[in-house]
Amino acid sequence: MTLPEEEEIKTYSLLVDKLRTKLKDYMRGVTEDFKGSLRSLKLPQSKNINPSDETEYPIISVDGGSGFIPLADKLVAFIAAIAIIDNGKAYERIIADPEVIIQPEKMLDGEFMDSVDTEREALLLKHAREVIEKRQPRLLLIDGPLIPRPEYAGEYLYQLKAFLEIAEKLKTNVVGFVKRPQSKYIEEFEESRFQDRPILSAFLDVNQACPWPPRLRRSERIGRNIKYTYIRLLEPPSSGVFRCDFPDYMSDEEILETLKYLVVTSDPRKGIPAMIAKADEEVRISKKLIVDLFKECFETIITEIDPKLWGPLAPRWGEIIW
């Protein structure tokens, strides 16, 4: 499989012009609609978060990664999870054993990819539980929500419940950092057709959290209440608004201290706290990594098997691999 250095655009120019016009029309229309929507909205109480790094070490960040190889016969997926431990002086890594998942017969590609997402998040939570049992940190950062997404079920819900039970038992402060929230939780905004994130991006200043104090959201699927708030960490034109989920056993004072840590460690360009960004980078299974791994493994395997048996290993889209 080969990756182009830079895609060359050869689309017919008249088609591009028409697409450009359609996109501009949409942008003008949606912003005018958004402007009208904001007039009738009332912002809940917010709070300015002053940067402060008073969190006790060790601090642990956990993230999961996944990737796909589209072979001629079926999709093959990888899932992985990593915990990065900051003890104040150096970093330590603990990895979960990666898993290879094969697309079942008669399962559509989209359905399979959705199931892999769920299994990746379940592995992340399982790894987080095992790590806090061993290391018992004061603060653990999860790249993802603690309020379960509607599409996640089964093993994921079991692992989320088990993780939160252990975290509460050990009195571990936990934050689920949601980088791209697509939620409508704030009651004051329920009449708007827009989600919480774009609305808050119009009202909040950098380092402001809203609503404050954090609000409870009940999840019957895990039988628990989860606290949540949003925080703005970037200036426009970026939305810069992220959601932070917390277990309900954490006090507002503990949540405030956690938010101060997120503010002081956030990347000035991306807004992502440093420990979350580091875990994301080190567990990411990129397309280039998949290509490199595939080439390396294929070149080893072809010396062991008859060329007539290479068929199931061929890339689906006819990419050049030999």
Tab-separated table of N, CA and C in Angstrom, residues 20-113:
chain	number	residue	atom	x	y	z
A	20	ARG	N	-18.327	25.468	-4.345
A	20	ARG	CA	-17.940	26.637	-3.548
A	20	ARG	C	-19.151	27.515	-3.264
A	21	THR	N	-19.990	27.738	-4.263
A	21	THR	CA	-21.179	28.566	-4.087
A	21	THR	C	-22.146	27.946	-3.086
A	22	LYS	N	-22.364	26.625	-3.207
A	22	LYS	CA	-23.259	25.926	-2.279
A	22	LYS	C	-22.743	26.029	-0.842
A	23	LEU	N	-21.436	25.869	-0.664
A	23	LEU	CA	-20.852	25.909	0.676
A	23	LEU	C	-20.963	27.302	1.277
A	24	LYS	N	-20.719	28.337	0.484
A	24	LYS	CA	-20.856	29.706	0.983
A	24	LYS	C	-22.292	30.001	1.393
A	25	ASP	N	-23.246	29.534	0.587
A	25	ASP	CA	-24.661	29.736	0.925
A	25	ASP	C	-25.001	29.083	2.252
A	26	TYR	N	-24.489	27.866	2.445
A	26	TYR	CA	-24.745	27.169	3.712
A	26	TYR	C	-24.137	27.941	4.886
A	27	MET	N	-22.900	28.395	4.728
A	27	MET	CA	-22.217	29.100	5.810
A	27	MET	C	-22.961	30.376	6.203
A	28	ARG	N	-23.412	31.126	5.192
A	28	ARG	CA	-24.153	32.353	5.498
A	28	ARG	C	-25.474	32.041	6.198
A	29	GLY	N	-26.146	31.014	5.715
A	29	GLY	CA	-27.448	30.677	6.290
A	29	GLY	C	-27.357	30.172	7.714
A	30	VAL	N	-26.407	29.292	7.978
A	30	VAL	CA	-26.314	28.702	9.309
A	30	VAL	C	-25.843	29.724	10.340
A	31	THR	N	-24.951	30.645	9.952
A	31	THR	CA	-24.506	31.659	10.904
A	31	THR	C	-25.619	32.652	11.217
A	32	GLU	N	-26.463	32.961	10.228
A	32	GLU	CA	-27.594	33.849	10.486
A	32	GLU	C	-28.598	33.170	11.414
A	33	ASP	N	-28.826	31.883	11.189
A	33	ASP	CA	-29.700	31.099	12.058
A	33	ASP	C	-29.142	31.056	13.474
A	34	PHE	N	-27.833	30.851	13.581
A	34	PHE	CA	-27.163	30.783	14.881
A	34	PHE	C	-27.284	32.118	15.620
A	35	LYS	N	-27.103	33.212	14.893
A	35	LYS	CA	-27.217	34.538	15.485
A	35	LYS	C	-28.604	34.749	16.085
A	36	GLY	N	-29.639	34.343	15.349
A	36	GLY	CA	-30.994	34.481	15.865
A	36	GLY	C	-31.245	33.614	17.071
A	37	SER	N	-30.664	32.410	17.071
A	37	SER	CA	-30.843	31.491	18.192
A	37	SER	C	-30.242	32.039	19.475
A	38	LEU	N	-29.092	32.714	19.372
A	38	LEU	CA	-28.393	33.212	20.561
A	38	LEU	C	-29.189	34.275	21.301
A	39	ARG	N	-30.024	35.024	20.581
A	39	ARG	CA	-30.762	36.130	21.203
A	39	ARG	C	-31.689	35.660	22.314
A	40	SER	N	-32.207	34.460	22.189
A	40	SER	CA	-33.198	33.984	23.154
A	40	SER	C	-32.603	33.104	24.251
A	41	LEU	N	-31.278	32.959	24.271
A	41	LEU	CA	-30.652	32.044	25.218
A	41	LEU	C	-30.083	32.782	26.427
A	42	LYS	N	-30.156	32.098	27.562
A	42	LYS	CA	-29.592	32.621	28.800
A	42	LYS	C	-28.448	31.716	29.229
A	43	LEU	N	-27.284	32.307	29.459
A	43	LEU	CA	-26.105	31.531	29.848
A	43	LEU	C	-26.171	31.157	31.319
A	44	PRO	N	-25.971	29.870	31.657
A	44	PRO	CA	-25.893	29.490	33.069
A	44	PRO	C	-24.691	30.152	33.738
A	45	GLN	N	-24.634	30.072	35.049
A	45	GLN	CA	-23.500	30.645	35.778
A	45	GLN	C	-22.197	29.993	35.316
A	46	SER	N	-21.158	30.810	35.153
A	46	SER	CA	-19.850	30.311	34.747
A	46	SER	C	-18.810	30.712	35.787
A	47	LYS	N	-17.593	30.185	35.592
A	47	LYS	CA	-16.531	30.482	36.551
A	47	LYS	C	-15.205	30.612	35.825
A	48	ASN	N	-14.425	31.629	36.179
A	48	ASN	CA	-13.079	31.772	35.658
A	48	ASN	C	-12.154	30.793	36.372
A	49	ILE	N	-11.376	30.052	35.590
A	49	ILE	CA	-10.466	29.055	36.160
A	49	ILE	C	-9.041	29.598	36.068
A	50	ASN	N	-8.434	29.847	37.212
A	50	ASN	CA	-7.076	30.376	37.244
A	50	ASN	C	-6.066	29.227	37.174
A	51	PRO	N	-5.076	29.329	36.283
A	51	PRO	CA	-4.105	28.239	36.143
A	51	PRO	C	-3.369	27.970	37.451
A	52	SER	N	-3.248	26.687	37.780
A	52	SER	CA	-2.517	26.303	38.995
A	52	SER	C	-2.159	24.835	38.909
A	53	ASP	N	-0.927	24.507	39.230
A	53	ASP	CA	-0.479	23.114	39.211
A	53	ASP	C	-0.160	22.678	40.638
A	54	GLU	N	-1.201	22.427	41.405
A	54	GLU	CA	-1.025	21.983	42.783
A	54	GLU	C	-1.426	20.525	42.959
A	55	THR	N	-1.637	19.827	41.833
A	55	THR	CA	-2.057	18.438	41.900
A	55	THR	C	-0.904	17.564	42.376
A	56	GLU	N	-1.227	16.609	43.230
A	56	GLU	CA	-0.208	15.705	43.747
A	56	GLU	C	0.168	14.680	42.682
A	57	TYR	N	1.445	14.327	42.649
A	57	TYR	CA	1.912	13.265	41.763
A	57	TYR	C	1.783	11.925	42.475
A	58	PRO	N	1.665	10.806	41.733
A	58	PRO	CA	1.689	10.726	40.276
A	58	PRO	C	0.346	11.090	39.626
A	59	ILE	N	0.453	11.544	38.381
A	59	ILE	CA	-0.713	11.806	37.546
A	59	ILE	C	-0.666	10.819	36.387
A	60	ILE	N	-1.793	10.212	36.079
A	60	ILE	CA	-1.832	9.190	35.030
A	60	ILE	C	-2.836	9.592	33.954
A	61	SER	N	-2.432	9.422	32.713
A	61	SER	CA	-3.323	9.651	31.573
A	61	SER	C	-3.458	8.355	30.785
A	62	VAL	N	-4.700	8.001	30.422
A	62	VAL	CA	-4.963	6.746	29.716
A	62	VAL	C	-5.720	7.043	28.433
A	63	ASP	N	-5.283	6.394	27.350
A	63	ASP	CA	-5.954	6.579	26.063
A	63	ASP	C	-5.904	5.271	25.287
A	64	GLY	N	-6.795	5.166	24.303
A	64	GLY	CA	-6.841	3.984	23.445
A	64	GLY	C	-6.662	4.374	21.999
A	65	GLY	N	-6.222	3.411	21.191
A	65	GLY	CA	-6.043	3.652	19.770
A	65	GLY	C	-6.545	2.479	18.961
A	66	SER	N	-6.876	2.738	17.697
A	66	SER	CA	-7.339	1.662	16.820
A	66	SER	C	-6.959	1.988	15.387
A	67	GLY	N	-6.878	0.953	14.571
A	67	GLY	CA	-6.559	1.113	13.164
A	67	GLY	C	-7.080	-0.069	12.367
A	68	PHE	N	-7.197	0.104	11.047
A	68	PHE	CA	-7.779	-0.919	10.185
A	68	PHE	C	-6.884	-1.198	8.992
A	69	ILE	N	-6.824	-2.476	8.601
A	69	ILE	CA	-6.221	-2.872	7.335
A	69	ILE	C	-7.344	-3.387	6.443
A	70	PRO	N	-7.647	-2.705	5.330
A	70	PRO	CA	-8.703	-3.175	4.429
A	70	PRO	C	-8.158	-4.215	3.450
A	71	LEU	N	-8.195	-5.480	3.843
A	71	LEU	CA	-7.727	-6.551	2.968
A	71	LEU	C	-8.840	-6.967	2.009
A	72	ALA	N	-8.448	-7.665	0.947
A	72	ALA	CA	-9.413	-8.063	-0.082
A	72	ALA	C	-10.523	-8.923	0.507
A	73	ASP	N	-10.187	-9.758	1.475
A	73	ASP	CA	-11.159	-10.696	2.034
A	73	ASP	C	-12.045	-10.046	3.085
A	74	LYS	N	-11.451	-9.250	3.973
A	74	LYS	CA	-12.210	-8.614	5.047
A	74	LYS	C	-11.349	-7.564	5.740
A	75	LEU	N	-11.964	-6.795	6.621
A	75	LEU	CA	-11.225	-5.817	7.408
A	75	LEU	C	-10.544	-6.497	8.591
A	76	VAL	N	-9.346	-6.032	8.892
A	76	VAL	CA	-8.624	-6.470	10.081
A	76	VAL	C	-8.356	-5.229	10.924
A	77	ALA	N	-8.675	-5.303	12.206
A	77	ALA	CA	-8.530	-4.138	13.079
A	77	ALA	C	-7.554	-4.427	14.216
A	78	PHE	N	-6.942	-3.351	14.697
A	78	PHE	CA	-6.096	-3.403	15.881
A	78	PHE	C	-6.686	-2.462	16.922
A	79	ILE	N	-6.635	-2.853	18.194
A	79	ILE	CA	-6.947	-1.920	19.271
A	79	ILE	C	-5.841	-1.997	20.318
A	80	ALA	N	-5.589	-0.871	20.971
A	80	ALA	CA	-4.513	-0.796	21.955
A	80	ALA	C	-4.882	0.236	23.007
A	81	ALA	N	-4.191	0.203	24.139
A	81	ALA	CA	-4.383	1.200	25.192
A	81	ALA	C	-3.053	1.424	25.894
A	82	ILE	N	-2.844	2.656	26.343
A	82	ILE	CA	-1.612	3.013	27.038
A	82	ILE	C	-1.931	3.884	28.239
A	83	ALA	N	-1.169	3.719	29.301
A	83	ALA	CA	-1.217	4.606	30.459
A	83	ALA	C	0.152	5.270	30.576
A	84	ILE	N	0.162	6.593	30.661
A	84	ILE	CA	1.410	7.329	30.867
A	84	ILE	C	1.377	7.912	32.273
A	85	ILE	N	2.421	7.632	33.022
A	85	ILE	CA	2.501	8.028	34.428
A	85	ILE	C	3.549	9.128	34.581
A	86	ASP	N	3.123	10.259	35.106
A	86	ASP	CA	4.019	11.377	35.393
A	86	ASP	C	4.232	11.432	36.899
A	87	ASN	N	5.449	11.141	37.336
A	87	ASN	CA	5.732	11.168	38.771
A	87	ASN	C	6.371	12.483	39.215
A	88	GLY	N	6.373	13.464	38.307
A	88	GLY	CA	6.955	14.761	38.627
A	88	GLY	C	8.379	14.910	38.151
A	89	LYS	N	9.025	13.789	37.834
A	89	LYS	CA	10.415	13.822	37.395
A	89	LYS	C	10.613	13.120	36.052
A	90	ALA	N	9.815	12.086	35.797
A	90	ALA	CA	9.978	11.306	34.570
A	90	ALA	C	8.648	10.662	34.212
A	91	TYR	N	8.584	10.129	32.974
A	91	TYR	CA	7.393	9.439	32.501
A	91	TYR	C	7.632	7.934	32.482
A	92	GLU	N	6.579	7.212	32.814
A	92	GLU	CA	6.600	5.748	32.720
A	92	GLU	C	5.390	5.326	31.897
A	93	ARG	N	5.546	4.255	31.110
A	93	ARG	CA	4.441	3.760	30.298
A	93	ARG	C	4.052	2.357	30.725
A	94	ILE	N	2.753	2.123	30.722
A	94	ILE	CA	2.209	0.774	30.909
A	94	ILE	C	1.237	0.541	29.764
A	95	ILE	N	1.473	-0.506	28.968
A	95	ILE	CA	0.593	-0.760	27.829
A	95	ILE	C	-0.263	-1.996	28.078
A	96	ALA	N	-1.469	-1.953	27.543
A	96	ALA	CA	-2.316	-3.146	27.525
A	96	ALA	C	-1.888	-4.009	26.343
A	97	ASP	N	-2.103	-5.290	26.440
A	97	ASP	CA	-1.764	-6.189	25.344
A	97	ASP	C	-2.668	-5.857	24.150
A	98	PRO	N	-2.098	-5.445	23.004
A	98	PRO	CA	-2.938	-5.099	21.843
A	98	PRO	C	-3.748	-6.304	21.372
A	99	GLU	N	-4.872	-6.015	20.723
A	99	GLU	CA	-5.740	-7.074	20.215
A	99	GLU	C	-5.947	-6.905	18.715
A	100	VAL	N	-6.017	-8.029	18.018
A	100	VAL	CA	-6.362	-8.052	16.599
A	100	VAL	C	-7.790	-8.563	16.477
A	101	ILE	N	-8.621	-7.824	15.751
A	101	ILE	CA	-10.037	-8.174	15.613
A	101	ILE	C	-10.342	-8.379	14.130
A	102	ILE	N	-10.922	-9.514	13.799
A	102	ILE	CA	-11.231	-9.864	12.413
A	102	ILE	C	-12.714	-9.618	12.142
A	103	GLN	N	-13.009	-9.014	11.030
A	103	GLN	CA	-14.399	-8.741	10.648
A	103	GLN	C	-15.179	-10.044	10.492
A	104	PRO	N	-16.263	-10.218	11.251
A	104	PRO	CA	-17.062	-11.444	11.134
A	104	PRO	C	-17.739	-11.566	9.767
A	105	GLU	N	-18.055	-12.776	9.411
A	105	GLU	CA	-18.782	-13.012	8.165
A	105	GLU	C	-20.125	-12.283	8.197
A	106	LYS	N	-20.491	-11.682	7.069
A	106	LYS	CA	-21.781	-11.029	6.865
A	106	LYS	C	-21.957	-9.734	7.665
A	107	MET	N	-20.917	-9.292	8.390
A	107	MET	CA	-21.016	-8.008	9.088
A	107	MET	C	-20.545	-6.906	8.148
A	108	LEU	N	-21.359	-5.871	7.974
A	108	LEU	CA	-21.007	-4.761	7.101
A	108	LEU	C	-19.824	-3.982	7.660
A	109	ASP	N	-19.101	-3.323	6.752
A	109	ASP	CA	-17.906	-2.592	7.176
A	109	ASP	C	-18.213	-1.556	8.256
A	110	GLY	N	-19.263	-0.765	8.037
A	110	GLY	CA	-19.596	0.279	8.998
A	110	GLY	C	-19.937	-0.285	10.365
A	111	GLU	N	-20.692	-1.365	10.373
A	111	GLU	CA	-21.061	-2.012	11.637
A	111	GLU	C	-19.826	-2.537	12.348
A	112	PHE	N	-18.911	-3.118	11.579
A	112	PHE	CA	-17.686	-3.641	12.175
A	112	PHE	C	-16.832	-2.513	12.759
A	113	MET	N	-16.700	-1.418	12.027
A	113	MET	CA	-15.885	-0.314	12.516
A	113	MET	C	-16.482	0.300	13.778
